[in-house]
Amino acid sequence: MATITFHGAAQEVTGSCHLIESEALGRILLDCGMHQGGDVVSRLQDEDFPFNPTNIDAVILSHAHMDHSGMLPKLVHQGFAGPIYCTHATADLLDIMLRDSAGLYERDLERENLKLKRQGKKLVKPEYTMDDVEQTLQQCIGLDYGEQHDVGPGARLMMHDAGHILGSSIVELTLTERELNKTLVFSGDLGKRDAVLMNDPSLVRKADIVLMESTYGDREHKTKLDTLNELQSILSETWQRGGNVMIPAFAVGRTQELLFYLGCLHQQGKLDNWQIFLDSPMAIEVTRVYEKWVDLLAEEDIARLNLKHKLPLEEFLPNLFLSVTPEDSMAINRIARGAIVIAGSGMCNGGRIRHHFKQRIWNRNNTLIFVGFQARGTLGRILIDGAKNIKLFGEPYVVKARIETLGGFSAHAGQSGLVNWIGHFKPRPKVVLVHGEPRAQQALAERLWKEQQLRVTIPTNGDSLVF
């Protein structure tokens, strides 16, 4: 008998964390992610683990995005000493992302403590340090897709390509208790079919229980061609207005996909004379990791890029400039028109994109393009919901830039993709929807019942179920 308890991404999109307990497995976490939105210093203080980290035997990590991995250093800081199983590519991405996140956290904490010191208040102790990040990385054990690995006295792990970002995995766990086998499949974040650079999500066909994401359970995505045409139209209109374009982009996955699309437009002679700035040191590093693991990417798109061992961005997209230093970033502010600025963070809660908002969001000639999901409570979600006034660095700003959303860039499967993927399981497993907001989950549940007579469970935070 095994129990799953949901400690995050339950009727919400971020903070993925599910605890599995069984004789065959011990106590293992599926993901250990951070909730997105709000101030990171306050968030890390407020997010306590509802279990003792020293009692966790291992973590199985579906992929490197922070809403799935961001709490690992805090888990280690509080005593977790077990292995962290993930793909080799995910381990490489974690090396970049956790260090970057820790650096931002340390800077924010330093500013917060300086303010508290001036007010004569008690200082905030760090929830984790860079040493904890180093230890976290040492605990990672990289696996190949399709490789079987023992993770408990009666448990085997196999990872399959989820097609979401580089290294992303569908987790398959087989537990043997009292000579009976039970299989749990955790979708992680499922990619969409025909996504740029990524392979289609692997089809797993047998399980007793499936934990399936449901981020876009209530909508579909546009095709590659429709997305490319829509992007070209938005850029052309902004060019005619004499404006600039700001794109908050996730460093992993979305940025590389966006560069591919821009390169395609350039190759077709449809990009005008835009200057393109990748203003994210982390995204630049991540792009080099994509180069390293090019064999894991979709063959068709790699052939289109004429790749052998690396992404030749300078040839494919010659108007691309890589902004590494703060001085490089600030120099972009001197460009009055014709700049496409791709900068982190993807949900606008930090990073360099907020500095570009400060310079340009009040100008009606400019355009802000969202190419990824914006969680509740984030600045990105506030802007998509139509806010006309926002605060940046403590100062009020009016929002006059045009706001556009390109859903076709999503790295998640749409509703039909999710329905198709789960439909390959025979016989029908018990299905639990995670990683989605209630409206999306309910819409997906209704379609699954209508088309497949499949009843699903939608847990709330803290719920447990036995399988």
Short mmCIF file of C-alpha atoms in Angstrom, two decimals:
data_model
loop_
_atom_site.label_atom_id
_atom_site.label_comp_id
_atom_site.label_asym_id
_atom_site.label_seq_id
_atom_site.Cartn_x
_atom_site.Cartn_y
_atom_site.Cartn_z
CA MET A 1 0.00 0.00 0.00
CA ALA A 2 1.32 3.44 -0.96
CA THR A 3 0.15 6.94 -0.08
CA ILE A 4 0.52 10.18 -2.03
CA THR A 5 0.16 13.52 -0.27
CA PHE A 6 -0.05 16.71 -2.32
CA HIS A 7 2.01 19.59 -0.92
CA GLY A 8 1.96 21.93 -3.92
CA ALA A 9 0.62 22.41 -7.45
CA ALA A 10 -2.76 21.22 -6.12
CA GLN A 11 -5.46 23.40 -7.74
CA GLU A 12 -2.65 25.81 -8.57
CA VAL A 13 0.07 25.84 -11.20
CA THR A 14 3.28 26.41 -9.25
CA GLY A 15 5.03 24.82 -6.27
CA SER A 16 5.04 21.22 -7.53
CA CYS A 17 5.70 18.85 -4.59
CA HIS A 18 4.15 15.42 -3.99
CA LEU A 19 5.17 13.03 -1.20
CA ILE A 20 4.97 9.28 -1.84
CA GLU A 21 5.26 6.89 1.11
CA SER A 22 5.41 3.10 0.86
CA GLU A 23 7.32 0.08 2.13
CA ALA A 24 8.82 -0.47 -1.32
CA LEU A 25 9.91 3.12 -1.76
CA GLY A 26 10.36 4.73 1.62
CA ARG A 27 9.55 8.47 1.54
CA ILE A 28 10.21 10.15 -1.80
CA LEU A 29 9.30 13.56 -3.16
CA LEU A 30 8.17 14.05 -6.72
CA ASP A 31 9.58 17.55 -7.35
CA CYS A 32 10.35 20.20 -4.76
CA GLY A 33 9.24 23.42 -6.39
CA MET A 34 8.85 27.04 -5.42
CA HIS A 35 5.61 28.97 -5.64
CA GLN A 36 5.81 31.90 -8.05
CA GLY A 37 4.62 35.40 -7.20
CA GLY A 38 5.41 37.95 -4.53
CA ASP A 39 8.71 38.81 -2.88
CA VAL A 40 11.19 35.92 -2.86
CA VAL A 41 12.55 36.76 0.62
CA SER A 42 9.09 36.69 2.17
CA ARG A 43 8.08 33.66 0.14
CA LEU A 44 11.03 31.56 1.28
CA GLN A 45 10.39 32.57 4.89
CA ASP A 46 6.70 31.68 4.67
CA GLU A 47 7.03 28.36 2.82
CA ASP A 48 7.64 25.73 5.49
CA PHE A 49 7.79 22.06 4.61
CA PRO A 50 4.85 20.13 6.09
CA PHE A 51 7.20 17.17 6.59
CA ASN A 52 10.63 16.66 8.12
CA PRO A 53 13.27 17.00 5.35
CA THR A 54 15.62 14.66 7.26
CA ASN A 55 13.07 11.85 6.82
CA ILE A 56 12.93 12.15 3.03
CA ASP A 57 14.86 9.34 1.36
CA ALA A 58 15.11 10.80 -2.15
CA VAL A 59 13.74 13.34 -4.61
CA ILE A 60 12.69 12.56 -8.17
CA LEU A 61 12.86 15.75 -10.22
CA SER A 62 10.77 15.99 -13.40
CA HIS A 63 12.64 19.01 -14.81
CA ALA A 64 14.62 22.13 -13.97
CA HIS A 65 12.01 24.91 -13.93
CA MET A 66 11.99 26.68 -10.57
CA ASP A 67 8.36 25.86 -9.80
CA HIS A 68 9.52 22.23 -9.77
CA SER A 69 13.06 22.54 -8.36
CA GLY A 70 13.42 25.88 -6.57
CA MET A 71 12.99 24.61 -2.99
CA LEU A 72 15.71 21.95 -3.23
CA PRO A 73 18.44 24.10 -1.59
CA LYS A 74 16.12 24.85 1.34
CA LEU A 75 15.32 21.15 1.64
CA VAL A 76 19.06 20.40 1.79
CA HIS A 77 19.64 23.26 4.24
CA GLN A 78 17.10 21.64 6.58
CA GLY A 79 18.78 18.26 6.51
CA PHE A 80 17.81 16.35 3.37
CA ALA A 81 20.86 14.26 2.40
CA GLY A 82 19.46 11.76 -0.11
CA PRO A 83 19.85 11.44 -3.86
CA ILE A 84 18.08 13.72 -6.35
CA TYR A 85 17.23 11.71 -9.46
CA CYS A 86 16.90 13.61 -12.74
CA THR A 87 18.12 13.44 -16.32
CA HIS A 88 21.69 14.47 -17.12
CA ALA A 89 20.47 17.54 -19.03
CA THR A 90 18.30 18.60 -16.08
CA ALA A 91 21.33 18.37 -13.79
CA ASP A 92 23.25 20.68 -16.13
CA LEU A 93 20.40 23.19 -16.18
CA LEU A 94 20.06 23.07 -12.39
CA ASP A 95 23.71 24.09 -12.10
CA ILE A 96 22.81 27.36 -13.83
CA MET A 97 19.33 27.99 -12.47
CA LEU A 98 19.89 27.27 -8.78
CA ARG A 99 23.05 29.38 -8.70
CA ASP A 100 21.26 32.25 -10.40
CA SER A 101 18.27 31.99 -8.08
CA ALA A 102 20.53 31.91 -5.02
CA GLY A 103 22.43 34.96 -6.22
CA LEU A 104 19.20 36.93 -6.64
CA TYR A 105 17.96 35.74 -3.26
CA GLU A 106 21.18 36.79 -1.52
CA ARG A 107 21.01 40.26 -3.06
CA ASP A 108 17.34 40.69 -2.15
CA LEU A 109 18.03 39.48 1.39
CA GLU A 110 20.92 41.90 1.75
CA ARG A 111 18.69 44.83 0.70
CA GLU A 112 15.90 43.69 3.02
CA ASN A 113 18.25 43.39 6.00
CA LEU A 114 19.76 46.81 5.31
CA LYS A 115 16.27 48.29 5.44
CA LEU A 116 15.45 46.39 8.67
CA LYS A 117 18.75 47.47 10.23
CA ARG A 118 17.94 51.13 9.56
CA GLN A 119 14.57 50.61 11.22
CA GLY A 120 16.13 48.91 14.23
CA LYS A 121 14.28 45.66 13.51
CA LYS A 122 15.38 42.04 13.73
CA LEU A 123 17.31 40.85 10.68
CA VAL A 124 16.09 38.00 8.47
CA LYS A 125 18.21 34.85 8.52
CA PRO A 126 18.82 33.14 5.16
CA GLU A 127 16.66 30.12 4.41
CA TYR A 128 19.56 28.67 2.43
CA THR A 129 22.99 29.70 1.15
CA MET A 130 25.15 29.15 -1.91
CA ASP A 131 26.84 26.31 0.00
CA ASP A 132 23.45 24.56 0.09
CA VAL A 133 23.18 25.00 -3.68
CA GLU A 134 26.60 23.37 -4.09
CA GLN A 135 25.50 20.47 -1.89
CA THR A 136 22.23 20.12 -3.80
CA LEU A 137 24.10 19.78 -7.08
CA GLN A 138 26.39 17.14 -5.57
CA GLN A 139 23.36 15.07 -4.60
CA CYS A 140 22.02 14.96 -8.17
CA ILE A 141 22.18 11.61 -9.95
CA GLY A 142 21.77 11.92 -13.72
CA LEU A 143 19.84 9.28 -15.68
CA ASP A 144 19.20 8.64 -19.36
CA TYR A 145 15.72 8.36 -20.82
CA GLY A 146 14.61 4.72 -20.71
CA GLU A 147 17.18 3.73 -18.09
CA GLN A 148 15.89 1.64 -15.19
CA HIS A 149 17.22 2.55 -11.77
CA ASP A 150 16.45 1.11 -8.32
CA VAL A 151 15.31 3.86 -5.96
CA GLY A 152 14.12 1.81 -2.99
CA PRO A 153 14.01 -1.74 -1.63
CA GLY A 154 11.19 -2.58 -4.04
CA ALA A 155 11.00 0.37 -6.42
CA ARG A 156 12.27 1.02 -9.96
CA LEU A 157 12.41 4.37 -11.71
CA MET A 158 12.35 5.07 -15.41
CA MET A 159 12.21 8.50 -17.06
CA HIS A 160 10.67 9.27 -20.45
CA ASP A 161 10.90 12.40 -22.62
CA ALA A 162 8.12 14.84 -21.65
CA GLY A 163 8.86 17.17 -24.59
CA HIS A 164 8.47 20.25 -22.36
CA ILE A 165 12.00 21.64 -22.06
CA LEU A 166 15.46 20.15 -22.44
CA GLY A 167 15.75 17.17 -20.07
CA SER A 168 12.12 17.24 -18.96
CA SER A 169 10.73 13.87 -17.89
CA ILE A 170 7.65 11.79 -17.45
CA VAL A 171 8.33 9.77 -14.30
CA GLU A 172 7.42 6.06 -14.19
CA LEU A 173 7.69 4.38 -10.79
CA THR A 174 7.07 0.66 -10.33
CA LEU A 175 6.57 -0.50 -6.75
CA THR A 176 6.71 -4.15 -5.70
CA GLU A 177 4.99 -4.93 -2.41
CA ARG A 178 3.95 -8.42 -1.26
CA GLU A 179 4.82 -9.73 -4.73
CA LEU A 180 2.37 -7.32 -6.36
CA ASN A 181 3.49 -4.60 -8.81
CA LYS A 182 1.95 -1.15 -8.89
CA THR A 183 2.93 1.55 -11.35
CA LEU A 184 2.65 5.29 -10.81
CA VAL A 185 3.22 7.72 -13.69
CA PHE A 186 3.81 11.42 -13.08
CA SER A 187 3.53 13.48 -16.25
CA GLY A 188 5.63 16.35 -14.95
CA ASP A 189 4.94 19.17 -17.41
CA LEU A 190 3.85 17.68 -20.73
CA GLY A 191 4.98 19.40 -23.89
CA LYS A 192 2.77 19.86 -26.93
CA ARG A 193 3.12 17.87 -30.11
CA ASP A 194 5.14 19.53 -32.90
CA ALA A 195 6.70 22.04 -30.49
CA VAL A 196 9.77 23.87 -31.72
CA LEU A 197 13.06 22.08 -30.89
CA MET A 198 11.38 19.50 -28.65
CA ASN A 199 10.32 15.94 -29.38
CA ASP A 200 6.70 14.95 -28.90
CA PRO A 201 5.93 13.71 -25.37
CA SER A 202 6.57 9.99 -24.96
CA LEU A 203 3.52 7.77 -24.75
CA VAL A 204 3.36 5.60 -21.65
CA ARG A 205 0.68 2.97 -21.91
CA LYS A 206 0.29 1.25 -18.57
CA ALA A 207 -0.16 2.54 -15.01
CA ASP A 208 -2.33 2.04 -11.97
CA ILE A 209 -2.35 5.76 -11.20
CA VAL A 210 -1.38 8.81 -13.25
CA LEU A 211 -0.64 12.25 -11.86
CA MET A 212 -1.23 14.52 -14.87
CA GLU A 213 -0.62 18.21 -15.23
CA SER A 214 -3.55 20.38 -16.34
CA THR A 215 -2.15 23.88 -16.85
CA TYR A 216 -4.00 24.40 -20.12
CA GLY A 217 -6.84 21.99 -19.47
CA ASP A 218 -9.39 24.55 -20.66
CA ARG A 219 -7.84 25.75 -23.93
CA GLU A 220 -5.94 24.89 -27.07
CA HIS A 221 -2.79 26.36 -28.59
CA LYS A 222 -2.24 27.74 -32.05
CA THR A 223 -0.15 25.89 -34.60
CA LYS A 224 3.49 26.71 -35.33
CA LEU A 225 2.53 28.48 -38.57
CA ASP A 226 -0.27 30.51 -36.94
CA THR A 227 2.06 31.50 -34.10
CA LEU A 228 4.82 32.55 -36.49
CA ASN A 229 2.36 34.62 -38.54
CA GLU A 230 0.92 36.28 -35.43
CA LEU A 231 4.39 37.14 -34.14
CA GLN A 232 5.35 38.60 -37.52
CA SER A 233 2.17 40.70 -37.58
CA ILE A 234 2.73 42.12 -34.07
CA LEU A 235 6.36 42.94 -34.85
CA SER A 236 5.44 44.59 -38.15
CA GLU A 237 2.77 46.77 -36.52
CA THR A 238 5.16 47.85 -33.77
CA TRP A 239 7.87 48.60 -36.33
CA GLN A 240 5.45 50.85 -38.24
CA ARG A 241 4.64 52.72 -34.99
CA GLY A 242 8.33 53.31 -34.38
CA GLY A 243 8.24 51.39 -31.13
CA ASN A 244 10.16 48.71 -29.26
CA VAL A 245 9.17 45.22 -28.13
CA MET A 246 9.64 43.75 -24.66
CA ILE A 247 9.34 39.99 -24.16
CA PRO A 248 9.57 38.52 -20.65
CA ALA A 249 11.01 35.09 -21.30
CA PHE A 250 11.77 32.03 -19.23
CA ALA A 251 15.47 31.30 -19.56
CA VAL A 252 14.88 27.60 -20.19
CA GLY A 253 12.88 26.54 -23.21
CA ARG A 254 10.88 29.61 -24.10
CA THR A 255 13.90 31.77 -24.91
CA GLN A 256 15.40 29.14 -27.21
CA GLU A 257 12.06 28.64 -28.96
CA LEU A 258 11.65 32.39 -29.41
CA LEU A 259 15.12 32.74 -30.94
CA PHE A 260 14.23 29.95 -33.34
CA TYR A 261 11.05 31.74 -34.48
CA LEU A 262 12.87 35.06 -34.90
CA GLY A 263 15.56 33.29 -36.89
CA CYS A 264 12.90 31.78 -39.15
CA LEU A 265 11.42 35.24 -39.78
CA HIS A 266 14.88 36.59 -40.57
CA GLN A 267 15.58 33.75 -42.99
CA GLN A 268 12.25 34.50 -44.72
CA GLY A 269 13.06 38.22 -44.98
CA LYS A 270 10.13 39.15 -42.68
CA LEU A 271 11.96 40.59 -39.66
CA ASP A 272 12.46 44.19 -40.83
CA ASN A 273 15.67 45.59 -39.36
CA TRP A 274 15.06 44.85 -35.70
CA GLN A 275 17.96 44.77 -33.28
CA ILE A 276 17.39 41.80 -30.98
CA PHE A 277 18.81 41.76 -27.47
CA LEU A 278 18.95 38.64 -25.33
CA ASP A 279 19.30 40.43 -22.01
CA SER A 280 19.62 37.47 -19.68
CA PRO A 281 22.98 36.00 -18.65
CA MET A 282 21.18 32.87 -17.46
CA ALA A 283 19.32 32.40 -20.76
CA ILE A 284 22.63 32.76 -22.61
CA GLU A 285 24.19 30.04 -20.46
CA VAL A 286 21.14 27.83 -20.88
CA THR A 287 21.32 28.20 -24.66
CA ARG A 288 24.85 26.81 -24.50
CA VAL A 289 23.52 23.81 -22.53
CA TYR A 290 21.01 23.25 -25.34
CA GLU A 291 24.00 23.18 -27.70
CA LYS A 292 25.62 20.49 -25.56
CA TRP A 293 22.54 18.27 -25.58
CA VAL A 294 21.53 18.92 -29.19
CA ASP A 295 21.05 15.16 -29.76
CA LEU A 296 18.02 15.27 -27.41
CA LEU A 297 16.24 17.87 -29.55
CA ALA A 298 13.82 17.36 -32.44
CA GLU A 299 15.65 16.15 -35.55
CA GLU A 300 13.48 18.15 -37.97
CA ASP A 301 14.21 21.51 -36.32
CA ILE A 302 17.88 20.69 -35.84
CA ALA A 303 18.13 19.88 -39.55
CA ARG A 304 16.48 23.21 -40.34
CA LEU A 305 19.15 24.97 -38.32
CA ASN A 306 21.81 22.92 -40.11
CA LEU A 307 23.20 21.93 -36.72
CA LYS A 308 25.91 19.44 -36.02
CA HIS A 309 27.35 20.24 -32.61
CA LYS A 310 25.98 23.65 -31.60
CA LEU A 311 23.43 26.35 -32.29
CA PRO A 312 25.05 28.85 -34.70
CA LEU A 313 23.00 31.80 -33.48
CA GLU A 314 25.32 34.32 -35.09
CA GLU A 315 24.54 32.83 -38.52
CA PHE A 316 20.88 31.97 -38.01
CA LEU A 317 19.99 35.29 -36.39
CA PRO A 318 22.74 37.84 -37.18
CA ASN A 319 20.93 40.82 -35.57
CA LEU A 320 21.10 39.12 -32.16
CA PHE A 321 23.15 40.77 -29.43
CA LEU A 322 23.95 38.99 -26.18
CA SER A 323 23.76 41.32 -23.17
CA VAL A 324 25.80 39.86 -20.34
CA THR A 325 26.86 42.69 -18.03
CA PRO A 326 24.63 45.29 -16.32
CA GLU A 327 26.32 47.88 -18.53
CA ASP A 328 25.22 45.95 -21.63
CA SER A 329 21.66 45.95 -20.30
CA MET A 330 21.61 49.66 -19.49
CA ALA A 331 22.98 50.53 -22.94
CA ILE A 332 19.75 49.17 -24.49
CA ASN A 333 17.90 52.09 -22.89
CA ARG A 334 19.59 54.47 -25.33
CA ILE A 335 17.87 52.85 -28.31
CA ALA A 336 14.80 54.93 -29.15
CA ARG A 337 13.14 52.49 -31.57
CA GLY A 338 13.58 49.16 -33.32
CA ALA A 339 14.72 47.04 -30.36
CA ILE A 340 13.33 43.63 -29.39
CA VAL A 341 14.35 42.99 -25.78
CA ILE A 342 14.09 39.44 -24.47
CA ALA A 343 14.77 39.46 -20.73
CA GLY A 344 13.99 37.51 -17.57
CA SER A 345 12.09 36.84 -15.52
CA GLY A 346 9.32 35.07 -17.39
CA MET A 347 6.57 36.12 -14.94
CA CYS A 348 8.09 39.59 -14.38
CA ASN A 349 8.66 39.14 -10.65
CA GLY A 350 12.32 40.06 -10.88
CA GLY A 351 15.21 40.17 -13.29
CA ARG A 352 16.10 42.70 -15.94
CA ILE A 353 12.68 42.84 -17.62
CA ARG A 354 11.38 45.12 -14.86
CA HIS A 355 14.09 47.65 -15.63
CA HIS A 356 13.00 47.66 -19.27
CA PHE A 357 9.39 48.15 -18.17
CA LYS A 358 10.57 51.20 -16.27
CA GLN A 359 12.00 52.65 -19.47
CA ARG A 360 9.27 51.69 -21.91
CA ILE A 361 5.95 50.44 -20.49
CA TRP A 362 4.49 53.95 -20.34
CA ASN A 363 5.00 54.55 -24.11
CA ARG A 364 2.00 53.65 -26.30
CA ASN A 365 4.27 52.96 -29.30
CA ASN A 366 5.83 49.99 -27.53
CA THR A 367 4.54 46.43 -27.28
CA LEU A 368 4.81 43.91 -24.45
CA ILE A 369 4.50 40.30 -25.64
CA PHE A 370 3.83 37.44 -23.22
CA VAL A 371 4.89 34.01 -24.49
CA GLY A 372 4.29 31.89 -21.40
CA PHE A 373 1.85 31.14 -18.58
CA GLN A 374 1.54 33.86 -15.93
CA ALA A 375 0.64 32.52 -12.49
CA ARG A 376 -1.75 34.24 -10.12
CA GLY A 377 -0.07 36.91 -8.02
CA THR A 378 2.70 37.67 -10.52
CA LEU A 379 3.25 41.02 -12.20
CA GLY A 380 2.83 39.31 -15.56
CA ARG A 381 -0.65 38.07 -14.62
CA ILE A 382 -1.58 41.53 -13.33
CA LEU A 383 -0.62 43.07 -16.68
CA ILE A 384 -2.44 40.41 -18.73
CA ASP A 385 -5.54 41.01 -16.60
CA GLY A 386 -5.53 44.64 -17.79
CA ALA A 387 -3.87 46.72 -15.08
CA LYS A 388 -3.44 50.34 -16.18
CA ASN A 389 -1.16 51.31 -13.32
CA ILE A 390 1.63 49.31 -11.67
CA LYS A 391 4.47 49.88 -9.23
CA LEU A 392 8.10 49.26 -10.13
CA PHE A 393 10.88 49.76 -7.59
CA GLY A 394 8.43 51.59 -5.33
CA GLU A 395 7.37 54.09 -8.00
CA PRO A 396 4.02 54.25 -9.87
CA TYR A 397 3.97 53.73 -13.66
CA VAL A 398 1.12 54.04 -16.13
CA VAL A 399 0.73 51.14 -18.56
CA LYS A 400 0.30 52.41 -22.12
CA ALA A 401 2.30 49.84 -24.07
CA ARG A 402 0.20 47.35 -26.02
CA ILE A 403 -0.15 43.98 -24.28
CA GLU A 404 -0.15 40.88 -26.49
CA THR A 405 -0.26 37.19 -25.56
CA LEU A 406 1.03 34.47 -27.88
CA GLY A 407 -0.44 31.24 -26.55
CA GLY A 408 1.18 29.21 -29.30
CA PHE A 409 4.54 29.59 -27.57
CA SER A 410 3.41 27.59 -24.58
CA ALA A 411 5.65 24.65 -23.71
CA HIS A 412 2.63 22.83 -22.24
CA ALA A 413 0.16 20.56 -24.00
CA GLY A 414 -3.24 22.10 -24.65
CA GLN A 415 -6.50 20.40 -23.72
CA SER A 416 -6.57 18.05 -26.73
CA GLY A 417 -2.94 17.11 -26.18
CA LEU A 418 -3.64 16.13 -22.59
CA VAL A 419 -6.76 14.15 -23.57
CA ASN A 420 -4.84 12.34 -26.31
CA TRP A 421 -1.90 11.49 -24.03
CA ILE A 422 -3.97 10.04 -21.21
CA GLY A 423 -6.09 8.12 -23.73
CA HIS A 424 -3.17 5.81 -24.57
CA PHE A 425 -3.26 4.13 -21.15
CA LYS A 426 -4.89 0.70 -21.30
CA PRO A 427 -6.65 -0.28 -19.12
CA ARG A 428 -7.78 3.09 -17.78
CA PRO A 429 -5.77 4.13 -14.72
CA LYS A 430 -6.85 6.22 -11.77
CA VAL A 431 -6.16 9.83 -12.87
CA VAL A 432 -5.26 12.71 -10.58
CA LEU A 433 -5.07 16.24 -11.99
CA VAL A 434 -2.31 18.46 -10.61
CA HIS A 435 -0.48 21.60 -11.73
CA GLY A 436 -3.52 23.56 -12.87
CA GLU A 437 -5.99 26.19 -11.73
CA PRO A 438 -9.51 25.00 -10.81
CA ARG A 439 -11.25 26.31 -13.94
CA ALA A 440 -8.79 24.55 -16.25
CA GLN A 441 -9.00 21.33 -14.24
CA GLN A 442 -12.77 21.28 -14.24
CA ALA A 443 -12.95 21.84 -18.00
CA LEU A 444 -10.47 19.01 -18.58
CA ALA A 445 -12.31 16.70 -16.18
CA GLU A 446 -15.60 17.30 -18.02
CA ARG A 447 -14.06 16.48 -21.41
CA LEU A 448 -12.36 13.35 -20.09
CA TRP A 449 -15.66 12.11 -18.74
CA LYS A 450 -17.58 12.97 -21.92
CA GLU A 451 -15.11 11.38 -24.36
CA GLN A 452 -13.48 8.60 -22.32
CA GLN A 453 -15.89 8.07 -19.39
CA LEU A 454 -12.85 8.75 -17.24
CA ARG A 455 -13.45 10.10 -13.74
CA VAL A 456 -10.61 12.09 -12.25
CA THR A 457 -9.55 13.23 -8.79
CA ILE A 458 -8.65 16.88 -8.22
CA PRO A 459 -6.84 17.15 -4.85
CA THR A 460 -6.37 20.26 -2.77
CA ASN A 461 -3.20 21.10 -0.89
CA GLY A 462 -2.59 18.60 1.91
CA ASP A 463 -4.91 15.92 0.54
CA SER A 464 -3.74 12.30 0.55
CA LEU A 465 -4.82 9.26 -1.40
CA VAL A 466 -3.96 5.57 -1.25
CA PHE A 467 -3.17 3.45 -4.29
#
